[in-house]
GROMACS .gro file of N, CA, C and O in nm:
model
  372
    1UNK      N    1  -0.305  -0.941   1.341
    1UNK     CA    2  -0.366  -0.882   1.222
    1UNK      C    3  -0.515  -0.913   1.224
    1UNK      O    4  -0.559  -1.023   1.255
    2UNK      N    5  -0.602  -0.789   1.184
    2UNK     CA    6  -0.733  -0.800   1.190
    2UNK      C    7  -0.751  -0.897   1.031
    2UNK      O    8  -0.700  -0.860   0.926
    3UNK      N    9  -0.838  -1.030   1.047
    3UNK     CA   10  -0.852  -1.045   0.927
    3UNK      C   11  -1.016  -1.038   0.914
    3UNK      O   12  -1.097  -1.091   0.989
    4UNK      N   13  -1.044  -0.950   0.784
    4UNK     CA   14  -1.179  -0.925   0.778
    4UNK      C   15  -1.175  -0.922   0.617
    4UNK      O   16  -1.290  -0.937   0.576
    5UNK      N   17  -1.098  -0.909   0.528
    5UNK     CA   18  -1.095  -0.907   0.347
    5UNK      C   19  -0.940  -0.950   0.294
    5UNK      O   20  -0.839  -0.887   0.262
    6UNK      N   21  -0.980  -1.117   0.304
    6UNK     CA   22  -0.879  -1.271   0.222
    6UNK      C   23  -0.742  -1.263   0.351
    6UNK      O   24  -0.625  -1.280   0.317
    7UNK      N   25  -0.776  -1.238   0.478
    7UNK     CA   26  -0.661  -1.228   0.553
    7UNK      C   27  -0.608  -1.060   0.549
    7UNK      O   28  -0.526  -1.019   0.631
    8UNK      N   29  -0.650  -0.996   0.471
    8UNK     CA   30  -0.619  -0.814   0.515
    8UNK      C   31  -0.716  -0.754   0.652
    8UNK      O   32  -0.803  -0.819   0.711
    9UNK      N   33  -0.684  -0.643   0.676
    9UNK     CA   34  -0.789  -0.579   0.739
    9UNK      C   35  -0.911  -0.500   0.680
    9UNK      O   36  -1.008  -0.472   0.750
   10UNK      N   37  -0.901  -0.460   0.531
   10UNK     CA   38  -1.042  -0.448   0.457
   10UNK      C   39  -0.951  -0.514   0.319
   10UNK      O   40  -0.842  -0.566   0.295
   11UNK      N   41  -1.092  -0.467   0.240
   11UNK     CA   42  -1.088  -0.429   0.096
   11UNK      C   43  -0.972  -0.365   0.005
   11UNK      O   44  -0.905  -0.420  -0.082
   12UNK      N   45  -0.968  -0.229   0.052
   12UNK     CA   46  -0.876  -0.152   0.019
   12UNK      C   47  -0.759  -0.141   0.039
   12UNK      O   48  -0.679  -0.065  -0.017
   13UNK      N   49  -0.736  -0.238   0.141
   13UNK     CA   50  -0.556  -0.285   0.221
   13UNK      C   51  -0.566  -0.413   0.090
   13UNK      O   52  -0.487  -0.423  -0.004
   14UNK      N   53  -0.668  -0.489   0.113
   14UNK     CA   54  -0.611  -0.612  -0.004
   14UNK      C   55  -0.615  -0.567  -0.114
   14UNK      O   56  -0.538  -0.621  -0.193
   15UNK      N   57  -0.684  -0.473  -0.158
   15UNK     CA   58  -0.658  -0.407  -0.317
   15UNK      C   59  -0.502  -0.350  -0.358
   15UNK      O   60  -0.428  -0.364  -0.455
   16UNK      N   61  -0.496  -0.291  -0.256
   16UNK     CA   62  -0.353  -0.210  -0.285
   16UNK      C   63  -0.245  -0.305  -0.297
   16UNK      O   64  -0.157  -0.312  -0.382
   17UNK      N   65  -0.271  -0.385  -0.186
   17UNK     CA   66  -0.137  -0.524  -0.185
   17UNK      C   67  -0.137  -0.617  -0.287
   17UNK      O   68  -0.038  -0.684  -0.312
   18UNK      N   69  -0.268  -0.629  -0.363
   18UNK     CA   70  -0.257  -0.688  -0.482
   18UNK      C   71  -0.191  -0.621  -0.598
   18UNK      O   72  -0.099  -0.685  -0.650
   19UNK      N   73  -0.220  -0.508  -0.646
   19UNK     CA   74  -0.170  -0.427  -0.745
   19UNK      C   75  -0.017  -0.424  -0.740
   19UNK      O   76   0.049  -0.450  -0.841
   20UNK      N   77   0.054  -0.384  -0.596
   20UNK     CA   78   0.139  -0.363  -0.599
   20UNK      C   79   0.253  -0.474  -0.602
   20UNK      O   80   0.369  -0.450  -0.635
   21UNK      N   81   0.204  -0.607  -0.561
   21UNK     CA   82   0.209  -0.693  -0.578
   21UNK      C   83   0.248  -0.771  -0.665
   21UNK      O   84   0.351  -0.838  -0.657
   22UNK      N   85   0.123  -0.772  -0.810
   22UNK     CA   86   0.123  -0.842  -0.918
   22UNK      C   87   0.196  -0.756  -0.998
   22UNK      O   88   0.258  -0.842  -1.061
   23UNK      N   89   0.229  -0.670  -1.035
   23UNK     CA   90   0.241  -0.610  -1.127
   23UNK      C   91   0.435  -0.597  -1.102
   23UNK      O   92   0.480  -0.560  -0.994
   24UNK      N   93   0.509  -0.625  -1.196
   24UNK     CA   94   0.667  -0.652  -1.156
   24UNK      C   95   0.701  -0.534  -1.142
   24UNK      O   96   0.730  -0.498  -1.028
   25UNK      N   97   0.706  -0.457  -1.231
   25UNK     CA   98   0.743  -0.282  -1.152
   25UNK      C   99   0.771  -0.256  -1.038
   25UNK      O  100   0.873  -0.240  -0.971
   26UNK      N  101   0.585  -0.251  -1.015
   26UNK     CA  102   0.569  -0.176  -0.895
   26UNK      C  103   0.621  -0.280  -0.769
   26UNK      O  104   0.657  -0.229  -0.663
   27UNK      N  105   0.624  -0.433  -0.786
   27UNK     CA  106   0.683  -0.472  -0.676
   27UNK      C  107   0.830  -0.518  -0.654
   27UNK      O  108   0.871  -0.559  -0.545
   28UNK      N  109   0.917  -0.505  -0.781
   28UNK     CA  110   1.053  -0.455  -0.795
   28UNK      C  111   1.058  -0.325  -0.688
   28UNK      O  112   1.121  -0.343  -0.584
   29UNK      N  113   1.015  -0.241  -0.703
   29UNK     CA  114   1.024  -0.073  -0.671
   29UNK      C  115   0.975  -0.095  -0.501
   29UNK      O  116   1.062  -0.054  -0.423
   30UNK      N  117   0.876  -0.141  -0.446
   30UNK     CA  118   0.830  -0.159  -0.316
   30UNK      C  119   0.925  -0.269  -0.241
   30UNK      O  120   0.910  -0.283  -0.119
   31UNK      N  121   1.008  -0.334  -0.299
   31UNK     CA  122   1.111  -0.480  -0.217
   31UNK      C  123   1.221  -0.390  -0.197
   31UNK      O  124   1.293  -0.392  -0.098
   32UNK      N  125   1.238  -0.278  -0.332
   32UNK     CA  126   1.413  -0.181  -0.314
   32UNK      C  127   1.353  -0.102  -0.178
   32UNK      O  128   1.441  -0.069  -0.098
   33UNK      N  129   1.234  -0.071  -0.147
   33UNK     CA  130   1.210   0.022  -0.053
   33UNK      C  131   1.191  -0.024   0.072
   33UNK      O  132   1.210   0.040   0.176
   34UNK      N  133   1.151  -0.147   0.062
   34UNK     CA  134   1.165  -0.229   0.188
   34UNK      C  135   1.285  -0.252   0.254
   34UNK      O  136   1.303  -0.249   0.375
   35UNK      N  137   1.406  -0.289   0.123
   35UNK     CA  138   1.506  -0.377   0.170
   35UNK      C  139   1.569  -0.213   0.259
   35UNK      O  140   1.605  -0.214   0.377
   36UNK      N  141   1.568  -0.052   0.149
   36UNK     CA  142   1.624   0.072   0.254
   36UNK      C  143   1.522   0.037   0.353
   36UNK      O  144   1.575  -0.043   0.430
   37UNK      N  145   1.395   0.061   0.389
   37UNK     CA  146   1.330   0.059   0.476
   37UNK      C  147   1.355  -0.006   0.611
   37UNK      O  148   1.343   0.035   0.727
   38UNK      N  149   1.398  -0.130   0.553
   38UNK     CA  150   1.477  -0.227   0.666
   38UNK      C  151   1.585  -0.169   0.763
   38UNK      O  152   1.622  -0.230   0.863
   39UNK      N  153   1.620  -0.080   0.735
   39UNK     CA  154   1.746  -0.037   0.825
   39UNK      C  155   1.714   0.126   0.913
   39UNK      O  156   1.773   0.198   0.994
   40UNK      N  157   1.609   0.126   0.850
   40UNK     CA  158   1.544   0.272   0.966
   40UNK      C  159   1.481   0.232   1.087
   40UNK      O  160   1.412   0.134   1.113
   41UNK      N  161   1.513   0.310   1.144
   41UNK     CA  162   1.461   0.301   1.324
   41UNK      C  163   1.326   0.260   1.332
   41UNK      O  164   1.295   0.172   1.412
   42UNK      N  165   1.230   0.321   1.250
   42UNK     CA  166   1.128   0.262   1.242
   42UNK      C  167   1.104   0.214   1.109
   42UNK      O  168   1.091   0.305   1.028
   43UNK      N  169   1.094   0.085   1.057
   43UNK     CA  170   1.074   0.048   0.950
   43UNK      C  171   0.970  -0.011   0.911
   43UNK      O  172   0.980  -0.049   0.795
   44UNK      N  173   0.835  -0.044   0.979
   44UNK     CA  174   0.754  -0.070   0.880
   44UNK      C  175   0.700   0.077   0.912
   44UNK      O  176   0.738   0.125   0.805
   45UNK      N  177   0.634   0.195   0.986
   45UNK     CA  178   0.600   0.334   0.984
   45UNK      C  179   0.692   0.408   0.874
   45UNK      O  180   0.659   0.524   0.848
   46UNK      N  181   0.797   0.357   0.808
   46UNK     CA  182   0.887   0.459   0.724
   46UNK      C  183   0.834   0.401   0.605
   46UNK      O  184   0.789   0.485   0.526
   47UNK      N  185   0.827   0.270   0.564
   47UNK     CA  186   0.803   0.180   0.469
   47UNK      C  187   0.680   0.223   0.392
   47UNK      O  188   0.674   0.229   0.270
   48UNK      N  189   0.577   0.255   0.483
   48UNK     CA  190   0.419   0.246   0.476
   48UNK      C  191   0.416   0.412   0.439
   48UNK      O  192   0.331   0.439   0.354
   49UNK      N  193   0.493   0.524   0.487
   49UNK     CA  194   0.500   0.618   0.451
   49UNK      C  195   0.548   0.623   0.268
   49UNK      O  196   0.494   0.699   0.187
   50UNK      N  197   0.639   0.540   0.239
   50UNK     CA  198   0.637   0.505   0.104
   50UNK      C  199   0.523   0.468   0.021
   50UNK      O  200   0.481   0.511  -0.087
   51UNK      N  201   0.484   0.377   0.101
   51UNK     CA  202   0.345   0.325   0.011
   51UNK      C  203   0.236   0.423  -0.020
   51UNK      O  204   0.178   0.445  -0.126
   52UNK      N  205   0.221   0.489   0.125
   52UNK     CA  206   0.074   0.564   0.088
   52UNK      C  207   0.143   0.656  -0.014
   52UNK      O  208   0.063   0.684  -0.104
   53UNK      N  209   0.258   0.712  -0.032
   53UNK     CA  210   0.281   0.827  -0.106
   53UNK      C  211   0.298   0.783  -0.231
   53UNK      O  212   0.331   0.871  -0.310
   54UNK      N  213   0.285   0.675  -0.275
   54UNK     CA  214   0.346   0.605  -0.370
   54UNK      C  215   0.145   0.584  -0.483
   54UNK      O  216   0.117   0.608  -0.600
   55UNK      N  217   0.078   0.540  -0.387
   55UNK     CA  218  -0.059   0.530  -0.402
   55UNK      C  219  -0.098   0.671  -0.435
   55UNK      O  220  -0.154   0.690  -0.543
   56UNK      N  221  -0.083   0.737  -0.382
   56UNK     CA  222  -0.163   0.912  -0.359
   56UNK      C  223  -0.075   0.983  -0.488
   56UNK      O  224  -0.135   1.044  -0.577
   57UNK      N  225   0.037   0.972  -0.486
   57UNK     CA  226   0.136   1.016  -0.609
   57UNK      C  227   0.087   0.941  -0.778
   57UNK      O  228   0.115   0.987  -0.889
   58UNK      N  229   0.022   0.838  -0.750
   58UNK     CA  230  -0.037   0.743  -0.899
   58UNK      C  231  -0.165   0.728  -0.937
   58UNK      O  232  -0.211   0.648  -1.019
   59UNK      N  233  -0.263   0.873  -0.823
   59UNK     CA  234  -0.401   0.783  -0.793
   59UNK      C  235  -0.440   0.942  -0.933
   59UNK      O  236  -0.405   1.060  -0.931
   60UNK      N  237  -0.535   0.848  -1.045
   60UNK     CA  238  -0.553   0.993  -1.112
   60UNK      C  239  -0.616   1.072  -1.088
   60UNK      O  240  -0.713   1.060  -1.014
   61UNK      N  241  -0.563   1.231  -1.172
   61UNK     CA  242  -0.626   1.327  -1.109
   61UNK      C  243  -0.766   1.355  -1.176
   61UNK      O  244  -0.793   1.374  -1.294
   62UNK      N  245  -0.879   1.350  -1.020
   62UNK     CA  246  -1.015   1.335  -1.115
   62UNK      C  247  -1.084   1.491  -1.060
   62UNK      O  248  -1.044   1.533  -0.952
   63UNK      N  249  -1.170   1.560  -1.127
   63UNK     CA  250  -1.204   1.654  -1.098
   63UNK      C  251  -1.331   1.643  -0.985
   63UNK      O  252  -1.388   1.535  -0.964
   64UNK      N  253  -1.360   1.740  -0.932
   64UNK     CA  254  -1.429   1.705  -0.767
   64UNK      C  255  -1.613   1.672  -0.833
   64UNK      O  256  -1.704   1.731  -0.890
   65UNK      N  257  -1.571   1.500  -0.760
   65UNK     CA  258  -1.705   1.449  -0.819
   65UNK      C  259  -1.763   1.365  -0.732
   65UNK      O  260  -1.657   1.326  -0.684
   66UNK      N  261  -1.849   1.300  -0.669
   66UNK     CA  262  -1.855   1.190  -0.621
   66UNK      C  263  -1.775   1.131  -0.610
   66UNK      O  264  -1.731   1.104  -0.498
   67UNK      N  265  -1.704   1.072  -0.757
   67UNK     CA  266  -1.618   0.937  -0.779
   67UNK      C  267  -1.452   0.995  -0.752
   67UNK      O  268  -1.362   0.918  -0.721
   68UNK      N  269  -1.433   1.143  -0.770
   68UNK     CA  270  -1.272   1.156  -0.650
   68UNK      C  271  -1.324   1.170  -0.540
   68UNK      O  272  -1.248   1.221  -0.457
   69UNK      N  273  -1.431   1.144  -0.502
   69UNK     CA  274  -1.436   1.184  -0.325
   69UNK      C  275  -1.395   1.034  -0.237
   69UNK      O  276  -1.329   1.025  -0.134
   70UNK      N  277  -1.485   0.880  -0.352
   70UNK     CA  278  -1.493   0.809  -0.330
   70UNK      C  279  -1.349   0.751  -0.347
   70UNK      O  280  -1.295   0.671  -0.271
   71UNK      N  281  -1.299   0.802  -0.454
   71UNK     CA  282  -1.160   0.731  -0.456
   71UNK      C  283  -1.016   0.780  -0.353
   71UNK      O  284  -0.906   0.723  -0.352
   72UNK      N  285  -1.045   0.869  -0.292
   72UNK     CA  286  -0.982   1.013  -0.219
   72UNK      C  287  -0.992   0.859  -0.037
   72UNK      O  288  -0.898   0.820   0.032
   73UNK      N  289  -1.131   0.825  -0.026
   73UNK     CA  290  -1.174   0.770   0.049
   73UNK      C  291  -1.122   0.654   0.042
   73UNK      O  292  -1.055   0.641   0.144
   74UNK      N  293  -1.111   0.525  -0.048
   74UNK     CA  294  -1.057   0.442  -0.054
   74UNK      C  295  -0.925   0.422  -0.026
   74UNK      O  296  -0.861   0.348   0.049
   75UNK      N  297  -0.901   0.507  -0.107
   75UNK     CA  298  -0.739   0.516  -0.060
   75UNK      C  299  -0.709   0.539   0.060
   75UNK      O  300  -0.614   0.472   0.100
   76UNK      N  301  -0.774   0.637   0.164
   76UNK     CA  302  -0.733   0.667   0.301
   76UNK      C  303  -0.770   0.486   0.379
   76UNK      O  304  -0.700   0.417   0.454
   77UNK      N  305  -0.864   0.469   0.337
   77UNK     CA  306  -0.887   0.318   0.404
   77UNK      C  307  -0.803   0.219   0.403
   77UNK      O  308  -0.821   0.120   0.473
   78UNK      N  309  -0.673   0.237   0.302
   78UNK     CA  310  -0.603   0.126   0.349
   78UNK      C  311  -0.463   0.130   0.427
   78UNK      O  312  -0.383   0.224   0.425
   79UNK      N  313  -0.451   0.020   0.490
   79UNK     CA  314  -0.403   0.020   0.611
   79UNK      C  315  -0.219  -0.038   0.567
   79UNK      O  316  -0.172  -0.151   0.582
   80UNK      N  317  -0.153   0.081   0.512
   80UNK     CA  318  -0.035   0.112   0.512
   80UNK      C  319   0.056   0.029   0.581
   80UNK      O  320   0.144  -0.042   0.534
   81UNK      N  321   0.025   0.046   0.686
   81UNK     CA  322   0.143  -0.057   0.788
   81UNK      C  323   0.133  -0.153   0.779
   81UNK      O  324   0.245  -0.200   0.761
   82UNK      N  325   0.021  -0.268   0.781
   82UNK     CA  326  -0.027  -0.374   0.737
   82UNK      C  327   0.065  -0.371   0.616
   82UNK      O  328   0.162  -0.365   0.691
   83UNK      N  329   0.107  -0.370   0.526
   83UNK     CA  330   0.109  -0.377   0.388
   83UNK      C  331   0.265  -0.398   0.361
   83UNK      O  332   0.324  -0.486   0.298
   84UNK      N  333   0.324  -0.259   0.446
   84UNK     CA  334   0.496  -0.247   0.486
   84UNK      C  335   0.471  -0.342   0.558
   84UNK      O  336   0.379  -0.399   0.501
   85UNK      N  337   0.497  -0.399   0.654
   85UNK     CA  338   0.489  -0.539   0.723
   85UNK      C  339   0.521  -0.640   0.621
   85UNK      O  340   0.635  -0.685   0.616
   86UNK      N  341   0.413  -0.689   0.521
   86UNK     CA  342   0.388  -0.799   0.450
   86UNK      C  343   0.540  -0.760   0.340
   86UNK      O  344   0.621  -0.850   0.318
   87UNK      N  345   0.556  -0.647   0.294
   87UNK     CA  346   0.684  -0.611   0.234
   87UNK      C  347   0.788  -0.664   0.310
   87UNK      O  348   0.837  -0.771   0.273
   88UNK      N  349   0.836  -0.600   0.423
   88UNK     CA  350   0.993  -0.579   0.525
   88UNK      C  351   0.984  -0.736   0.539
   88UNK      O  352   1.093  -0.793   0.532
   89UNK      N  353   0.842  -0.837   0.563
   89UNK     CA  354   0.879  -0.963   0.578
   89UNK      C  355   0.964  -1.090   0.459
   89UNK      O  356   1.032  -1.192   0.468
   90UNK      N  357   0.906  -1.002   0.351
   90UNK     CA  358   1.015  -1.078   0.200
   90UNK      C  359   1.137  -1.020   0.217
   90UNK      O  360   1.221  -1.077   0.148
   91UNK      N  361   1.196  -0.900   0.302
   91UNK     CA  362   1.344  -0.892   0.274
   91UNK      C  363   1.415  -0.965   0.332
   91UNK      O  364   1.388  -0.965   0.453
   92UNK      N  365   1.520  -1.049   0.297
   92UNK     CA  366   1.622  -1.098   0.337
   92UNK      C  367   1.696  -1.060   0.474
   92UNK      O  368   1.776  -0.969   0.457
   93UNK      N  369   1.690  -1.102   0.590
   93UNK     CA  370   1.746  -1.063   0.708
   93UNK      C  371   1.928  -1.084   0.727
   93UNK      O  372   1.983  -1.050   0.832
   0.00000   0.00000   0.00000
């Protein structure tokens, strides 16, 4: 693992893993998807396909401005697999 932001690979990988993280919901909802995730052929690439869609599906809708271009951008910056990884590793083997 590249560590370059608190042990992530940026900013925007540790932003996302925090949110999704702290907040009981959303990391109730990302452990149920891990624990299915766990049993696909590829599971952290299936996992991380959850996440980004999960991010992109919650990110609000802003009208075309600077600040959705910038947020459009952030979001592509973080590093998904990294993230499923740190998930599939709390499930129970």
């Amino acid at each position: 693992m590249n560590s370059n932001y608190n042990g992530w690979t940026n900013y925007a990988t540790w932003n996302v893993n925090l949110w999704l993280t702290n907040e009981e919901g959303s990391y109730s909802y990302m452990m149920e998807q891990a624990r299915t995730a766990a049993s696909a052929q590829y599971p952290v690439s299936t996992l991380a396909d959850v996440i980004r869609d999960y991010v992109e599906d919650n990110a609000p809708e802003l009208p075309a401005s600077i600040y959705s271009d910038l947020l459009q951008w952030a979001i592509q910056q973080a590093n998904y697999e990294e993230i499923a990884a740190a998930f599939l590793n709390g499930v129970e083997k």
